[in-house]
CSV table of C-alpha atoms in Angstrom, one decimal:
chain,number,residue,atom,x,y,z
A,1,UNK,CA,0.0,0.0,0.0
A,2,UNK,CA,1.3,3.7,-0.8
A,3,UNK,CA,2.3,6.3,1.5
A,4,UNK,CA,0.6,9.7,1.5
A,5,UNK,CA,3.7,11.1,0.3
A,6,UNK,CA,3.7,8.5,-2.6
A,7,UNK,CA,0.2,9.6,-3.5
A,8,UNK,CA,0.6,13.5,-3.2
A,9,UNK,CA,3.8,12.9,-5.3
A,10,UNK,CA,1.9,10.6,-7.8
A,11,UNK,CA,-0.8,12.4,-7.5
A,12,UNK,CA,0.7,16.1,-8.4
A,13,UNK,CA,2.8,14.9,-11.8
A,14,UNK,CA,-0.4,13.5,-13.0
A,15,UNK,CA,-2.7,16.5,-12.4
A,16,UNK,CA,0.6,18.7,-13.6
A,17,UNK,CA,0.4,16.7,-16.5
A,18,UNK,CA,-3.3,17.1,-17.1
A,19,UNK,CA,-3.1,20.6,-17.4
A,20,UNK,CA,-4.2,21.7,-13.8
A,21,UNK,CA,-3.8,25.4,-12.7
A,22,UNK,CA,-2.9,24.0,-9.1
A,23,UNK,CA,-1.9,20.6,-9.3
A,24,UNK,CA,-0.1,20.3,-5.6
A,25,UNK,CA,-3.2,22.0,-3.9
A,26,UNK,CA,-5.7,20.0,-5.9
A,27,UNK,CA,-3.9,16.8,-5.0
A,28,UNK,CA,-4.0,18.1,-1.4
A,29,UNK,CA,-7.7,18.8,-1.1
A,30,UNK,CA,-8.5,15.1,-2.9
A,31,UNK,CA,-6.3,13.0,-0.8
A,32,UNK,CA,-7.6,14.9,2.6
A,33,UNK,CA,-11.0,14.7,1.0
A,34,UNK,CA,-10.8,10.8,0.4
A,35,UNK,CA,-9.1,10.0,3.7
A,36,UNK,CA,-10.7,12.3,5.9
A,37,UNK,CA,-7.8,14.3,6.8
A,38,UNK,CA,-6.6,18.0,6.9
A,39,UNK,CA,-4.3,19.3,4.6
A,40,UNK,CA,-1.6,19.7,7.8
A,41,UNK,CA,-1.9,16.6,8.6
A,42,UNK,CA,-1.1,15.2,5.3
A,43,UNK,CA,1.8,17.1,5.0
A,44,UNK,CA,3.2,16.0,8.7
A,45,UNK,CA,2.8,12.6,8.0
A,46,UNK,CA,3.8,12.1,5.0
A,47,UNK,CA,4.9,8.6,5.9
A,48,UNK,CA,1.6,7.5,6.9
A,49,UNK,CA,0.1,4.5,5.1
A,50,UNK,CA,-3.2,4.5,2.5
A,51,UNK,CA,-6.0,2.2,3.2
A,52,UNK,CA,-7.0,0.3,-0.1
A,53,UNK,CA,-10.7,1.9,-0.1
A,54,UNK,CA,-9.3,5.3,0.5
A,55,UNK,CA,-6.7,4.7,-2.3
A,56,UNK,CA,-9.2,3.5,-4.6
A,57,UNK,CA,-11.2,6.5,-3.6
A,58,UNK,CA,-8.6,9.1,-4.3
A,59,UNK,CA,-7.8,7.4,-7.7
A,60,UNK,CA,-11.5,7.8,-8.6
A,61,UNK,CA,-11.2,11.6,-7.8
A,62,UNK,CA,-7.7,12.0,-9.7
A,63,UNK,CA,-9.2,10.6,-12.6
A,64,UNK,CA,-12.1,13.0,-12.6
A,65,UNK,CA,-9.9,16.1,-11.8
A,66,UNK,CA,-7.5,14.9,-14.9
A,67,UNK,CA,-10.8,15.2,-17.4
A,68,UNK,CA,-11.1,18.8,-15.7
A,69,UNK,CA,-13.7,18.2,-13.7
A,70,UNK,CA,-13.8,21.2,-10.5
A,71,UNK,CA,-12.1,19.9,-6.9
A,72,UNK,CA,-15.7,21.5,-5.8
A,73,UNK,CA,-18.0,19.0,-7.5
A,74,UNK,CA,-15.6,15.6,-6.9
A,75,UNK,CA,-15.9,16.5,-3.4
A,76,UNK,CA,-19.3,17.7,-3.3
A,77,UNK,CA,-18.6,20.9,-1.4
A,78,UNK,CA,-17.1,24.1,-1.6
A,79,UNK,CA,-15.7,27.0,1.3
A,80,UNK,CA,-16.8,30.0,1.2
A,81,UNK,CA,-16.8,32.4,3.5
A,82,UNK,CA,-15.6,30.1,6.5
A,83,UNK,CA,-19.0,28.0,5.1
A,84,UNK,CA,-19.3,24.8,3.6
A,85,UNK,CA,-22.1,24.6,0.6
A,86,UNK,CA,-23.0,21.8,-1.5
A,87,UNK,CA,-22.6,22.1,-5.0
A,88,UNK,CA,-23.2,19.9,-7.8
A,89,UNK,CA,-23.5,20.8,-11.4
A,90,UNK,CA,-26.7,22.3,-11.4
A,91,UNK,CA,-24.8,25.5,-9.8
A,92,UNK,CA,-22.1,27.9,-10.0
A,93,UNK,CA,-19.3,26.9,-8.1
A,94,UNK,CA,-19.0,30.5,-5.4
A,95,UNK,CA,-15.6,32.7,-6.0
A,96,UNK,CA,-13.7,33.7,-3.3
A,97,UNK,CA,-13.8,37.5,-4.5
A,98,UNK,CA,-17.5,37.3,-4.0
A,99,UNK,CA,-17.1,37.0,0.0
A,100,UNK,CA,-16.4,41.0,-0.5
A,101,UNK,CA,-20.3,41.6,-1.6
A,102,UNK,CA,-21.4,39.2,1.2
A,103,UNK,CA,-19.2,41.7,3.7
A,104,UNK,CA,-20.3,45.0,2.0
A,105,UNK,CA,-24.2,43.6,2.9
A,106,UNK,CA,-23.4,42.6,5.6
A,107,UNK,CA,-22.0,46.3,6.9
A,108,UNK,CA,-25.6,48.1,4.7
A,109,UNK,CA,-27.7,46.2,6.7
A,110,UNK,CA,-26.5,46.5,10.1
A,111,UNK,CA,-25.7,50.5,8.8
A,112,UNK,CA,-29.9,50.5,8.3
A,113,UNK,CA,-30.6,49.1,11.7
A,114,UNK,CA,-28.8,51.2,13.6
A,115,UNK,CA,-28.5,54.4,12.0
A,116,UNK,CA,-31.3,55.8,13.5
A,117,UNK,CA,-34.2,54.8,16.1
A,118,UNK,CA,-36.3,52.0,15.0
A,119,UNK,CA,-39.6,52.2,16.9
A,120,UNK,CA,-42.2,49.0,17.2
A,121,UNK,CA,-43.6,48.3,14.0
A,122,UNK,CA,-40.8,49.8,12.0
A,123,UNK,CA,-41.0,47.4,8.7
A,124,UNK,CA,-37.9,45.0,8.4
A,125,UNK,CA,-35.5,45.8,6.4
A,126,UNK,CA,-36.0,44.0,3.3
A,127,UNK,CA,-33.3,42.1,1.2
A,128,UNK,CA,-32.8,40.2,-2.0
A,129,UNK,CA,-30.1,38.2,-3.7
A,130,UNK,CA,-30.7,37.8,-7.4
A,131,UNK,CA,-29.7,34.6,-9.5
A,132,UNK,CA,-28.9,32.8,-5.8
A,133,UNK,CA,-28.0,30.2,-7.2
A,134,UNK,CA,-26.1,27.9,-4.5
A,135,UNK,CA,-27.6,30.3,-1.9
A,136,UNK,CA,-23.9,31.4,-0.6
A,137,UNK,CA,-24.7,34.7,-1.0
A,138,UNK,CA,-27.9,34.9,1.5
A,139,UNK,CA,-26.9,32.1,3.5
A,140,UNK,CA,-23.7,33.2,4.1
A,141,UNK,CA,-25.3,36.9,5.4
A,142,UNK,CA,-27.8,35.1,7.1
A,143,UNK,CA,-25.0,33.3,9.5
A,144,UNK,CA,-23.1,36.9,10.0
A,145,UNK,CA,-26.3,38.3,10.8
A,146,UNK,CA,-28.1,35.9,13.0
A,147,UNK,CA,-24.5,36.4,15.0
A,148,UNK,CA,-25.2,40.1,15.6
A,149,UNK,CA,-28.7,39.2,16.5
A,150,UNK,CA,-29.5,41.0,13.8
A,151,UNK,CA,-31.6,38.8,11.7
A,152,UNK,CA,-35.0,39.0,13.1
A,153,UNK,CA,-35.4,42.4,11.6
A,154,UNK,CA,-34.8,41.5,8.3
A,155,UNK,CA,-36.6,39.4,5.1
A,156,UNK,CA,-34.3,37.7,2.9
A,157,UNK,CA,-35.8,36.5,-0.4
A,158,UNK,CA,-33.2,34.6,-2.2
A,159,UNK,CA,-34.6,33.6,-5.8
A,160,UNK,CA,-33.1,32.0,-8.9
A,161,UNK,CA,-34.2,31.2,-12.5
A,162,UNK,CA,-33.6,27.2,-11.8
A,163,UNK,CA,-35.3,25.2,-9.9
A,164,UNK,CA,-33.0,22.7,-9.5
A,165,UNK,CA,-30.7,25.7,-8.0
A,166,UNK,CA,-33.5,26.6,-5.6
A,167,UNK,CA,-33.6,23.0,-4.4
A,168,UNK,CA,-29.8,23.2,-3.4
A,169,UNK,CA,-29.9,26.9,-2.1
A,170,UNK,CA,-33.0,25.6,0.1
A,171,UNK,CA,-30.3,22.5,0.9
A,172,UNK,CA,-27.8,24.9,2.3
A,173,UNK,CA,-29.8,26.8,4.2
A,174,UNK,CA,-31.4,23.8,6.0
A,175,UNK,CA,-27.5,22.9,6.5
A,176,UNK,CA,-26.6,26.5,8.0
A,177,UNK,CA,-29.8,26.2,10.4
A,178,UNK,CA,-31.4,30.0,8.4
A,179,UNK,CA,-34.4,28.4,6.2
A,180,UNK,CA,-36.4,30.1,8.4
A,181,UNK,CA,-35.1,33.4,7.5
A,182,UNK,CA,-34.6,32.9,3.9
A,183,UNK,CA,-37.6,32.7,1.5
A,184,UNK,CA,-36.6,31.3,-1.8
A,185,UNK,CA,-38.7,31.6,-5.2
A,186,UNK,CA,-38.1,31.2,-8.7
A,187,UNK,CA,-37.9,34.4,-10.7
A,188,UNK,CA,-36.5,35.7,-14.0
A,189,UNK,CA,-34.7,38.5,-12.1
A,190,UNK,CA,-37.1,40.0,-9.8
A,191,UNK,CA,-40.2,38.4,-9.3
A,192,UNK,CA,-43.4,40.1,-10.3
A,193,UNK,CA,-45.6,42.4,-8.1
A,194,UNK,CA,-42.8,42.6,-5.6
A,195,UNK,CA,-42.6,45.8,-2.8
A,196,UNK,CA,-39.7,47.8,-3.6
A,197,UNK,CA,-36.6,46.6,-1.3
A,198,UNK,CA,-34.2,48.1,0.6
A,199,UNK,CA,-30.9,46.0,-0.7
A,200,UNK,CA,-30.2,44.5,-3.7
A,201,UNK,CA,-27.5,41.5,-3.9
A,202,UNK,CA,-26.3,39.7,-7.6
A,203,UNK,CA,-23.5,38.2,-9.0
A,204,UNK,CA,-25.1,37.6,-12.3
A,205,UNK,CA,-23.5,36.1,-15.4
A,206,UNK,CA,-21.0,38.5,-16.7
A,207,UNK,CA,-18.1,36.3,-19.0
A,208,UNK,CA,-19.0,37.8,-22.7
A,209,UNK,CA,-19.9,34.6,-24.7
A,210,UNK,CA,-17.1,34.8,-26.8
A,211,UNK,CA,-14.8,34.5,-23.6
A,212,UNK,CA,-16.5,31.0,-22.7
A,213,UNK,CA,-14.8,29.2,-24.6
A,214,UNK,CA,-11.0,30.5,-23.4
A,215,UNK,CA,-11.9,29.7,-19.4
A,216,UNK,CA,-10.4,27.0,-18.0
A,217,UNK,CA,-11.7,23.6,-18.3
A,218,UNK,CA,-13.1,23.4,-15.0
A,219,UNK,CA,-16.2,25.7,-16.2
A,220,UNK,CA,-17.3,23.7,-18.7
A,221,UNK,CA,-18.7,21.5,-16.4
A,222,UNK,CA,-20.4,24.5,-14.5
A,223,UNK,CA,-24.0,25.7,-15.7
A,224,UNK,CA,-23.3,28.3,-18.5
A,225,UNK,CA,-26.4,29.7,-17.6
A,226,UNK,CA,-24.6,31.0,-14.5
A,227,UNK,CA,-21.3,32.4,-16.4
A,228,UNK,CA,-22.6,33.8,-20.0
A,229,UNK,CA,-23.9,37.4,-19.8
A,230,UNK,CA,-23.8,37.9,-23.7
A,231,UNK,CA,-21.9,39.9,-26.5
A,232,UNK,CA,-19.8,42.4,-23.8
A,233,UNK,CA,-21.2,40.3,-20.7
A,234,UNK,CA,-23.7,43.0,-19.4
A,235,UNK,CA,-26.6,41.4,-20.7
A,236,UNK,CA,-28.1,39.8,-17.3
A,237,UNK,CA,-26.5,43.1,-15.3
A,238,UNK,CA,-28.2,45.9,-17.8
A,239,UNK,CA,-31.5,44.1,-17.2
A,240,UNK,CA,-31.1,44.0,-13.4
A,241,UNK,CA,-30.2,47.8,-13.7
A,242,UNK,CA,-33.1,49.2,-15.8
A,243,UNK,CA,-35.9,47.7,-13.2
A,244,UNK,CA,-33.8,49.1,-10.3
A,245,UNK,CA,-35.9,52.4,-10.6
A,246,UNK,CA,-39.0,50.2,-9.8
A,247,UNK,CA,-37.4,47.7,-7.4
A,248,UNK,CA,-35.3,49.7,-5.0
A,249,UNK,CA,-36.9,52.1,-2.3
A,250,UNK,CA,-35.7,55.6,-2.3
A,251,UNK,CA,-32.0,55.4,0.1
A,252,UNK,CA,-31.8,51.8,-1.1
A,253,UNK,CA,-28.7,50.2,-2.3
A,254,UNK,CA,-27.5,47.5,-4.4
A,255,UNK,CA,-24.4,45.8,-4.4
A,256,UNK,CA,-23.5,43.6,-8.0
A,257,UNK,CA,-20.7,42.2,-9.0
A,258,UNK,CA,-18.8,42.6,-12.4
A,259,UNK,CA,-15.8,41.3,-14.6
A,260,UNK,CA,-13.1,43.9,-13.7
A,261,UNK,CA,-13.0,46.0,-17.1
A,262,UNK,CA,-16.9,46.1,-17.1
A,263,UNK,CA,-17.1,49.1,-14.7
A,264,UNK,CA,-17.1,52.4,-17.1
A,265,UNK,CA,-20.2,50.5,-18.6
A,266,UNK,CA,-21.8,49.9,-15.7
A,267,UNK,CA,-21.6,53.5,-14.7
A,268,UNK,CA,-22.9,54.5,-17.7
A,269,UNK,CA,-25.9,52.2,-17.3
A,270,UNK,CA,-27.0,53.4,-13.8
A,271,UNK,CA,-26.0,57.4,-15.2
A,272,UNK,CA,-28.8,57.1,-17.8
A,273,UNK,CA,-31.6,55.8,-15.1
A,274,UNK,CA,-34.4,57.8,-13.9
A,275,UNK,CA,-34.1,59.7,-11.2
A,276,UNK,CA,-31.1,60.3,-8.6
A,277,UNK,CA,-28.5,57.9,-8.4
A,278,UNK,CA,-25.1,57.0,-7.1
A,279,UNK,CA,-22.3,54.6,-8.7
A,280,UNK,CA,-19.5,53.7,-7.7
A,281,UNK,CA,-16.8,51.0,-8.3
A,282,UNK,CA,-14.6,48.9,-5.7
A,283,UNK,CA,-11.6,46.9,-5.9
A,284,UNK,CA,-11.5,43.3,-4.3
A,285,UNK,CA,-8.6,41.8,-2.2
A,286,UNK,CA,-6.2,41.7,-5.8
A,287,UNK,CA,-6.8,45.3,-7.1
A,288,UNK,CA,-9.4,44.7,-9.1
A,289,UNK,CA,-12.2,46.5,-9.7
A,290,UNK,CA,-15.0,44.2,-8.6
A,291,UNK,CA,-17.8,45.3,-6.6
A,292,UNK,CA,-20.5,48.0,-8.1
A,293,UNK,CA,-22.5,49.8,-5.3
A,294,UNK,CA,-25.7,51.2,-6.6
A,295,UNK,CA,-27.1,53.9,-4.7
A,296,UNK,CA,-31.1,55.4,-5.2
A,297,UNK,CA,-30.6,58.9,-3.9
């Protein structure tokens, strides 16, 4: 039977060979996955021997990260903002840079409920997070805020286009213990006849269609649903914009976010709506311009 120094060593030339982006780490997440292990611990004992089942396990996996297939979906799971979610193919897998829109909501909500006195009866402060897809987005604010013991004066409605999306965002918020404070519907967008609401959340599909082709292999096995906004990529997000002047309450914000040369657009967008508004672009952990903050003046 093989070491787990054997196997990460194995294991790395072959996913090196493959093509992976990250062949060490990916090797590192699969063998820890399949023996039930941290990544540490595989790396302090390297010397430690490989049951058969758990070999024959991480072989499985190797094989189906060597046709491309995401770490996320072998494993079943992916980390996101100190979370685990399901995912599966029916969803986009969530991005690290998006943990900056769930911390930007985070600080708008708690910003509304204590700016200024809220006396009995005041309404809740009303939240949705377009195209929800896994339900990262509104589970993952749903945790921060149920720890400030904020969440019982606010309505989360998390909706998606899919179905089969829906029944894995409900998943994941049965497994983070905030179904009861998440309402999830299908909608194209935002659904019909809705009040207006004080914040809106979306990372929609913004890779233009021509660019879908050039992303790593790893996305074609996600939804493309989830990653094609169009010609420039704007497609979904221009849509989203032109019914914010019916969908957000005056003072209410929304927080998208965009491929990081799509911002001058974007401004231009939200420049030519109705009324009063405020845009402005910022720049995630890497420099990059990221995350668009809509205000309704």
């Amino acid at each position: 039977m093989a070491t787990i120094g054997e196997l990460l060593m194995s294991g790395t030339a072959r996913l090196r060979a493959s093509g992976s982006e990250s062949p060490r780490l990916d090797t590192e997440l699969l063998l820890g996955w399949t023996i039930g292990a941290e990544r540490t611990a595989l790396i302090a004992h390297p010397e430690s021997v490989v049951g058969a089942d758990a070999a024959a396990a991480f072989e499985a996996g190797l094989a189906r990260r060597e046709a491309g297939e995401p770490i996320a979906y072998i494993r079943g799971f992916k980390e996101f903002h100190g979370l685990a979610f399901a995912v599966d193919p029916r969803v986009l897998i969530p991005r690290p840079e998006t943990e900056l829109l769930v911390l930007e909501a985070e600080k708008d909500v708690a910003w509304r409920l204590t700016s200024a006195p809220r006396p009995a009866g005041t309404p809740k402060v009303r939240v949705i997070d377009v195209g929800t897809g896994s339900g990262a987005i509104a589970v993952a604010l749903a945790t921060l805020l149920q720890k400030r013991r904020m969440l019982a004066e606010v309505d989360i409605l998390a909706v998606d286009y899919s179905e089969e999306a829906l029944e894995l965002a409900r998943e994941n918020a049965v497994g983070h213990a905030v179904a009861d404070a998440i309402t999830f519907a299908r909608a194209d967008l935002l659904p019909a006849d809705s009040a207006p609401f004080d914040l809106i959340l979306a990372n929609l599909p913004y890779i233009p269609a021509g660019d879908i082709e050039g992303l790593p292999v790893a996305a074609s096995f996600e939804p493309r649903l989830a990653l094609d906004g169009g010609p420039d990529g704007l497609d979904v997000v221009r849509r989203l914009l032109a019914a914010m002047p019916e969908a957000l309450r005056p003072g209410g914000s929304a927080l998208l976010e965009i491929g990081y040369n799509q911002g001058p657009a974007v401004e231009a967008v939200v420049a030519a709506l109705p009324g009063d508004w405020d845009c402005r672009i910022q720049a995630d952990l890497s420099g990059k311009p990221r995350l668009v903050h809509v205000e309704r003046i």
